[in-house]
Every structure is written in C-alpha cells, then in structure tokens.
JSON list of C-alpha atoms in Angstrom, two decimals:
[
{"chain": "A", "resi": 77, "resn": "UNK", "atom": "CA", "xyz": [-6.08, 4.51, 2.32]},
{"chain": "A", "resi": 78, "resn": "UNK", "atom": "CA", "xyz": [-2.55, 4.25, 1.64]},
{"chain": "A", "resi": 79, "resn": "UNK", "atom": "CA", "xyz": [-1.83, 7.81, 2.02]},
{"chain": "A", "resi": 80, "resn": "UNK", "atom": "CA", "xyz": [-3.26, 7.28, 5.49]},
{"chain": "A", "resi": 81, "resn": "UNK", "atom": "CA", "xyz": [-1.31, 4.48, 6.56]},
{"chain": "A", "resi": 82, "resn": "UNK", "atom": "CA", "xyz": [1.59, 5.99, 5.37]},
{"chain": "A", "resi": 83, "resn": "UNK", "atom": "CA", "xyz": [0.81, 9.35, 7.16]},
{"chain": "A", "resi": 84, "resn": "UNK", "atom": "CA", "xyz": [0.60, 6.93, 10.26]},
{"chain": "A", "resi": 85, "resn": "UNK", "atom": "CA", "xyz": [3.90, 5.24, 9.71]},
{"chain": "A", "resi": 86, "resn": "UNK", "atom": "CA", "xyz": [5.38, 8.49, 9.23]},
{"chain": "A", "resi": 87, "resn": "UNK", "atom": "CA", "xyz": [4.16, 9.66, 12.92]},
{"chain": "A", "resi": 88, "resn": "UNK", "atom": "CA", "xyz": [5.70, 6.35, 14.58]},
{"chain": "A", "resi": 89, "resn": "UNK", "atom": "CA", "xyz": [8.97, 6.99, 13.10]},
{"chain": "A", "resi": 90, "resn": "UNK", "atom": "CA", "xyz": [8.68, 10.79, 13.93]},
{"chain": "A", "resi": 91, "resn": "UNK", "atom": "CA", "xyz": [7.24, 9.90, 17.51]},
{"chain": "A", "resi": 92, "resn": "UNK", "atom": "CA", "xyz": [10.32, 7.53, 17.97]},
{"chain": "A", "resi": 93, "resn": "UNK", "atom": "CA", "xyz": [13.05, 10.11, 16.68]},
{"chain": "A", "resi": 94, "resn": "UNK", "atom": "CA", "xyz": [11.55, 12.71, 19.08]},
{"chain": "A", "resi": 95, "resn": "UNK", "atom": "CA", "xyz": [11.31, 10.29, 21.85]},
{"chain": "A", "resi": 96, "resn": "UNK", "atom": "CA", "xyz": [15.51, 9.29, 21.06]},
{"chain": "A", "resi": 97, "resn": "UNK", "atom": "CA", "xyz": [15.85, 13.33, 21.63]},
{"chain": "A", "resi": 98, "resn": "UNK", "atom": "CA", "xyz": [13.90, 13.78, 24.79]},
{"chain": "A", "resi": 99, "resn": "UNK", "atom": "CA", "xyz": [15.05, 10.49, 26.90]},
{"chain": "A", "resi": 100, "resn": "UNK", "atom": "CA", "xyz": [18.45, 9.41, 26.88]},
{"chain": "A", "resi": 101, "resn": "UNK", "atom": "CA", "xyz": [18.58, 5.44, 26.12]},
{"chain": "A", "resi": 102, "resn": "UNK", "atom": "CA", "xyz": [21.09, 3.28, 27.96]},
{"chain": "A", "resi": 103, "resn": "UNK", "atom": "CA", "xyz": [23.17, 6.89, 28.95]},
{"chain": "A", "resi": 104, "resn": "UNK", "atom": "CA", "xyz": [24.33, 6.77, 25.50]},
{"chain": "A", "resi": 105, "resn": "UNK", "atom": "CA", "xyz": [25.27, 10.27, 24.35]},
{"chain": "A", "resi": 106, "resn": "UNK", "atom": "CA", "xyz": [24.85, 11.32, 20.86]},
{"chain": "A", "resi": 107, "resn": "UNK", "atom": "CA", "xyz": [27.71, 12.79, 18.66]},
{"chain": "A", "resi": 108, "resn": "UNK", "atom": "CA", "xyz": [26.91, 16.15, 16.98]},
{"chain": "A", "resi": 109, "resn": "UNK", "atom": "CA", "xyz": [26.20, 14.33, 13.61]},
{"chain": "A", "resi": 110, "resn": "UNK", "atom": "CA", "xyz": [24.21, 11.60, 15.04]},
{"chain": "A", "resi": 111, "resn": "UNK", "atom": "CA", "xyz": [21.53, 14.08, 16.56]},
{"chain": "A", "resi": 112, "resn": "UNK", "atom": "CA", "xyz": [21.54, 16.11, 12.99]},
{"chain": "A", "resi": 113, "resn": "UNK", "atom": "CA", "xyz": [20.77, 13.33, 11.44]},
{"chain": "A", "resi": 114, "resn": "UNK", "atom": "CA", "xyz": [17.97, 11.75, 14.10]},
{"chain": "A", "resi": 115, "resn": "UNK", "atom": "CA", "xyz": [16.71, 15.51, 13.87]},
{"chain": "A", "resi": 116, "resn": "UNK", "atom": "CA", "xyz": [16.45, 15.60, 10.31]},
{"chain": "A", "resi": 117, "resn": "UNK", "atom": "CA", "xyz": [14.62, 11.95, 10.02]},
{"chain": "A", "resi": 118, "resn": "UNK", "atom": "CA", "xyz": [12.14, 13.84, 12.54]},
{"chain": "A", "resi": 119, "resn": "UNK", "atom": "CA", "xyz": [11.58, 16.63, 10.08]},
{"chain": "A", "resi": 120, "resn": "UNK", "atom": "CA", "xyz": [11.44, 14.14, 6.71]},
{"chain": "A", "resi": 121, "resn": "UNK", "atom": "CA", "xyz": [8.72, 12.05, 8.86]},
{"chain": "A", "resi": 122, "resn": "UNK", "atom": "CA", "xyz": [6.83, 15.24, 10.20]},
{"chain": "A", "resi": 123, "resn": "UNK", "atom": "CA", "xyz": [6.97, 16.62, 6.10]},
{"chain": "A", "resi": 124, "resn": "UNK", "atom": "CA", "xyz": [5.57, 12.81, 4.82]},
{"chain": "A", "resi": 125, "resn": "UNK", "atom": "CA", "xyz": [2.98, 12.20, 7.00]},
{"chain": "A", "resi": 126, "resn": "UNK", "atom": "CA", "xyz": [1.69, 15.52, 6.64]},
{"chain": "A", "resi": 127, "resn": "UNK", "atom": "CA", "xyz": [1.75, 14.89, 2.91]},
{"chain": "A", "resi": 128, "resn": "UNK", "atom": "CA", "xyz": [0.31, 11.85, 2.95]},
{"chain": "A", "resi": 129, "resn": "UNK", "atom": "CA", "xyz": [-2.54, 13.31, 5.52]},
{"chain": "A", "resi": 130, "resn": "UNK", "atom": "CA", "xyz": [-2.91, 15.99, 2.25]},
{"chain": "A", "resi": 131, "resn": "UNK", "atom": "CA", "xyz": [-3.67, 13.04, 0.19]},
{"chain": "A", "resi": 132, "resn": "UNK", "atom": "CA", "xyz": [-6.08, 11.17, 2.59]},
{"chain": "A", "resi": 133, "resn": "UNK", "atom": "CA", "xyz": [-8.08, 14.73, 3.38]},
{"chain": "A", "resi": 134, "resn": "UNK", "atom": "CA", "xyz": [-8.70, 14.61, -0.52]},
{"chain": "A", "resi": 135, "resn": "UNK", "atom": "CA", "xyz": [-9.72, 11.37, -1.40]},
{"chain": "A", "resi": 136, "resn": "UNK", "atom": "CA", "xyz": [-11.54, 10.39, 1.93]},
{"chain": "A", "resi": 137, "resn": "UNK", "atom": "CA", "xyz": [-13.41, 14.11, 0.87]},
{"chain": "A", "resi": 138, "resn": "UNK", "atom": "CA", "xyz": [-14.91, 12.35, -1.60]},
{"chain": "A", "resi": 139, "resn": "UNK", "atom": "CA", "xyz": [-15.17, 8.99, -0.32]},
{"chain": "A", "resi": 140, "resn": "UNK", "atom": "CA", "xyz": [-17.49, 9.61, 2.21]},
{"chain": "A", "resi": 141, "resn": "UNK", "atom": "CA", "xyz": [-20.82, 10.88, 2.54]},
{"chain": "A", "resi": 142, "resn": "UNK", "atom": "CA", "xyz": [-20.33, 14.51, 3.46]},
{"chain": "A", "resi": 143, "resn": "UNK", "atom": "CA", "xyz": [-21.13, 15.98, 0.99]},
{"chain": "A", "resi": 144, "resn": "UNK", "atom": "CA", "xyz": [-20.10, 19.29, -0.50]},
{"chain": "A", "resi": 145, "resn": "UNK", "atom": "CA", "xyz": [-19.14, 20.66, 3.08]},
{"chain": "A", "resi": 146, "resn": "UNK", "atom": "CA", "xyz": [-17.08, 17.70, 3.69]},
{"chain": "A", "resi": 147, "resn": "UNK", "atom": "CA", "xyz": [-15.33, 17.94, 0.57]},
{"chain": "A", "resi": 148, "resn": "UNK", "atom": "CA", "xyz": [-14.94, 21.61, 0.68]},
{"chain": "A", "resi": 149, "resn": "UNK", "atom": "CA", "xyz": [-13.25, 20.74, 4.66]},
{"chain": "A", "resi": 150, "resn": "UNK", "atom": "CA", "xyz": [-10.94, 17.93, 2.50]},
{"chain": "A", "resi": 151, "resn": "UNK", "atom": "CA", "xyz": [-9.48, 20.62, 0.26]},
{"chain": "A", "resi": 152, "resn": "UNK", "atom": "CA", "xyz": [-9.08, 23.24, 2.64]},
{"chain": "A", "resi": 153, "resn": "UNK", "atom": "CA", "xyz": [-7.16, 20.89, 5.18]},
{"chain": "A", "resi": 154, "resn": "UNK", "atom": "CA", "xyz": [-5.28, 19.21, 2.39]},
{"chain": "A", "resi": 155, "resn": "UNK", "atom": "CA", "xyz": [-4.04, 22.73, 1.67]},
{"chain": "A", "resi": 156, "resn": "UNK", "atom": "CA", "xyz": [-3.16, 23.35, 5.21]},
{"chain": "A", "resi": 157, "resn": "UNK", "atom": "CA", "xyz": [-1.40, 20.10, 5.77]},
{"chain": "A", "resi": 158, "resn": "UNK", "atom": "CA", "xyz": [0.69, 20.73, 2.47]},
{"chain": "A", "resi": 159, "resn": "UNK", "atom": "CA", "xyz": [1.92, 24.12, 3.79]},
{"chain": "A", "resi": 160, "resn": "UNK", "atom": "CA", "xyz": [2.60, 22.59, 7.20]},
{"chain": "A", "resi": 161, "resn": "UNK", "atom": "CA", "xyz": [4.40, 19.89, 5.72]},
{"chain": "A", "resi": 162, "resn": "UNK", "atom": "CA", "xyz": [7.28, 22.16, 5.86]},
{"chain": "A", "resi": 163, "resn": "UNK", "atom": "CA", "xyz": [7.76, 23.47, 9.35]},
{"chain": "A", "resi": 164, "resn": "UNK", "atom": "CA", "xyz": [11.22, 24.90, 8.98]},
{"chain": "A", "resi": 165, "resn": "UNK", "atom": "CA", "xyz": [9.82, 27.41, 6.71]},
{"chain": "A", "resi": 166, "resn": "UNK", "atom": "CA", "xyz": [6.59, 28.20, 8.54]},
{"chain": "A", "resi": 167, "resn": "UNK", "atom": "CA", "xyz": [6.21, 30.15, 11.92]},
{"chain": "A", "resi": 168, "resn": "UNK", "atom": "CA", "xyz": [5.16, 28.12, 15.56]},
{"chain": "A", "resi": 169, "resn": "UNK", "atom": "CA", "xyz": [1.61, 29.69, 15.17]},
{"chain": "A", "resi": 170, "resn": "UNK", "atom": "CA", "xyz": [0.99, 28.12, 11.36]},
{"chain": "A", "resi": 171, "resn": "UNK", "atom": "CA", "xyz": [2.55, 24.45, 13.11]},
{"chain": "A", "resi": 172, "resn": "UNK", "atom": "CA", "xyz": [0.06, 24.56, 15.57]},
{"chain": "A", "resi": 173, "resn": "UNK", "atom": "CA", "xyz": [-2.87, 25.31, 13.98]},
{"chain": "A", "resi": 174, "resn": "UNK", "atom": "CA", "xyz": [-2.11, 22.63, 11.04]},
{"chain": "A", "resi": 175, "resn": "UNK", "atom": "CA", "xyz": [-1.70, 20.44, 14.19]},
{"chain": "A", "resi": 176, "resn": "UNK", "atom": "CA", "xyz": [-5.19, 21.28, 15.38]},
{"chain": "A", "resi": 177, "resn": "UNK", "atom": "CA", "xyz": [-7.05, 21.42, 11.79]},
{"chain": "A", "resi": 178, "resn": "UNK", "atom": "CA", "xyz": [-5.48, 17.55, 11.82]},
{"chain": "A", "resi": 179, "resn": "UNK", "atom": "CA", "xyz": [-7.83, 16.70, 14.73]},
{"chain": "A", "resi": 180, "resn": "UNK", "atom": "CA", "xyz": [-10.47, 18.92, 13.37]},
{"chain": "A", "resi": 181, "resn": "UNK", "atom": "CA", "xyz": [-10.67, 16.79, 9.95]},
{"chain": "A", "resi": 182, "resn": "UNK", "atom": "CA", "xyz": [-10.18, 13.25, 11.76]},
{"chain": "A", "resi": 183, "resn": "UNK", "atom": "CA", "xyz": [-13.61, 14.39, 14.25]},
{"chain": "A", "resi": 184, "resn": "UNK", "atom": "CA", "xyz": [-15.38, 15.81, 11.05]},
{"chain": "A", "resi": 185, "resn": "UNK", "atom": "CA", "xyz": [-14.74, 12.99, 9.00]},
{"chain": "A", "resi": 186, "resn": "UNK", "atom": "CA", "xyz": [-15.89, 10.62, 11.77]},
{"chain": "A", "resi": 187, "resn": "UNK", "atom": "CA", "xyz": [-18.56, 12.20, 12.39]},
{"chain": "A", "resi": 188, "resn": "UNK", "atom": "CA", "xyz": [-19.44, 12.20, 8.79]},
{"chain": "A", "resi": 189, "resn": "UNK", "atom": "CA", "xyz": [-19.52, 8.53, 8.69]},
{"chain": "A", "resi": 190, "resn": "UNK", "atom": "CA", "xyz": [-20.54, 7.99, 12.11]},
{"chain": "A", "resi": 191, "resn": "UNK", "atom": "CA", "xyz": [-23.89, 10.01, 11.17]},
{"chain": "A", "resi": 192, "resn": "UNK", "atom": "CA", "xyz": [-24.23, 8.93, 7.68]},
{"chain": "A", "resi": 193, "resn": "UNK", "atom": "CA", "xyz": [-28.03, 7.96, 6.80]},
{"chain": "A", "resi": 194, "resn": "UNK", "atom": "CA", "xyz": [-28.76, 5.64, 4.34]},
{"chain": "A", "resi": 195, "resn": "UNK", "atom": "CA", "xyz": [-31.44, 6.02, 2.01]},
{"chain": "A", "resi": 196, "resn": "UNK", "atom": "CA", "xyz": [-34.12, 2.96, 2.34]},
{"chain": "A", "resi": 197, "resn": "UNK", "atom": "CA", "xyz": [-33.68, 2.36, -1.19]},
{"chain": "A", "resi": 198, "resn": "UNK", "atom": "CA", "xyz": [-30.23, 1.30, -0.64]},
{"chain": "A", "resi": 199, "resn": "UNK", "atom": "CA", "xyz": [-31.40, -1.21, 2.03]},
{"chain": "A", "resi": 200, "resn": "UNK", "atom": "CA", "xyz": [-34.19, -2.66, -0.10]},
{"chain": "A", "resi": 201, "resn": "UNK", "atom": "CA", "xyz": [-32.01, -2.68, -3.01]},
{"chain": "A", "resi": 202, "resn": "UNK", "atom": "CA", "xyz": [-29.60, -5.11, -1.18]},
{"chain": "A", "resi": 203, "resn": "UNK", "atom": "CA", "xyz": [-31.94, -7.06, 0.59]},
{"chain": "A", "resi": 204, "resn": "UNK", "atom": "CA", "xyz": [-33.50, -8.25, -3.12]},
{"chain": "A", "resi": 205, "resn": "UNK", "atom": "CA", "xyz": [-29.88, -8.95, -4.70]},
{"chain": "A", "resi": 206, "resn": "UNK", "atom": "CA", "xyz": [-28.87, -10.95, -2.10]},
{"chain": "A", "resi": 207, "resn": "UNK", "atom": "CA", "xyz": [-29.30, -14.39, -2.67]}
]
C-alpha cells in the first residue's frame, strides 16, 4: 500500500509540474534553467510513480483473491511499469501502452476485489469466533 501511495503522490507532483509548463502563473516567465528543472522534476516524478506502480502491482496481485491470472497480470503489469519508468528511453507508442496498462491493471484489480466470493465456511468460522 505504501508503494501505491508513493506512486499517487508522485503523480500529483507530475501534474503540478506539467501544469506549470502548460499554464503561465501570474505572467511569470521561466528561464531556461528553471524550465530544465521543471522538466527534469516531471520526468523524475513519472519515474518514481511507475516504479511505485510496479511494486504495487506485484504486491496487490498476491494479496487479492484474483488467483493465478491476477498474479500473472500483476507481474506483466509490473514489467511494463518498470520499462515505462524510463520514458526518455522508450518510444511514444510504448509510453501510451504503459499508460493504458495502468488503467487496465486498475480495472482488473477493482473487478477482482468487487467480484470476489467468500467461502461459506469463512463466514461461519468468523461468526463462531466473535464474542
């Protein structure tokens, strides 16, 4: 869960950096050095976010009841996230594919969590142990 939290915080930092690049703030013009710092910070935040997503994909693949398919998807997504954490080295189509895999992994994880069925024995055992 910590990796997912770190990834989401890194995405917020990334959104702030991209927002500063796109929209002028109080008509302040940035120097070339400041622009280089903002762009490198944006790539650093993206790198951190995808590495956090990779750790979360493997960890959540094992902690949910998605079964072997969910684990395999988690490992595949983690591999895609690790390669995607270097966007300056990969082509644009791969970066788009990684972004789509983040969404697909999230949807699969949500479906696996919502549609999981409990064993009837689990509920009986829980009820008998409650005081």
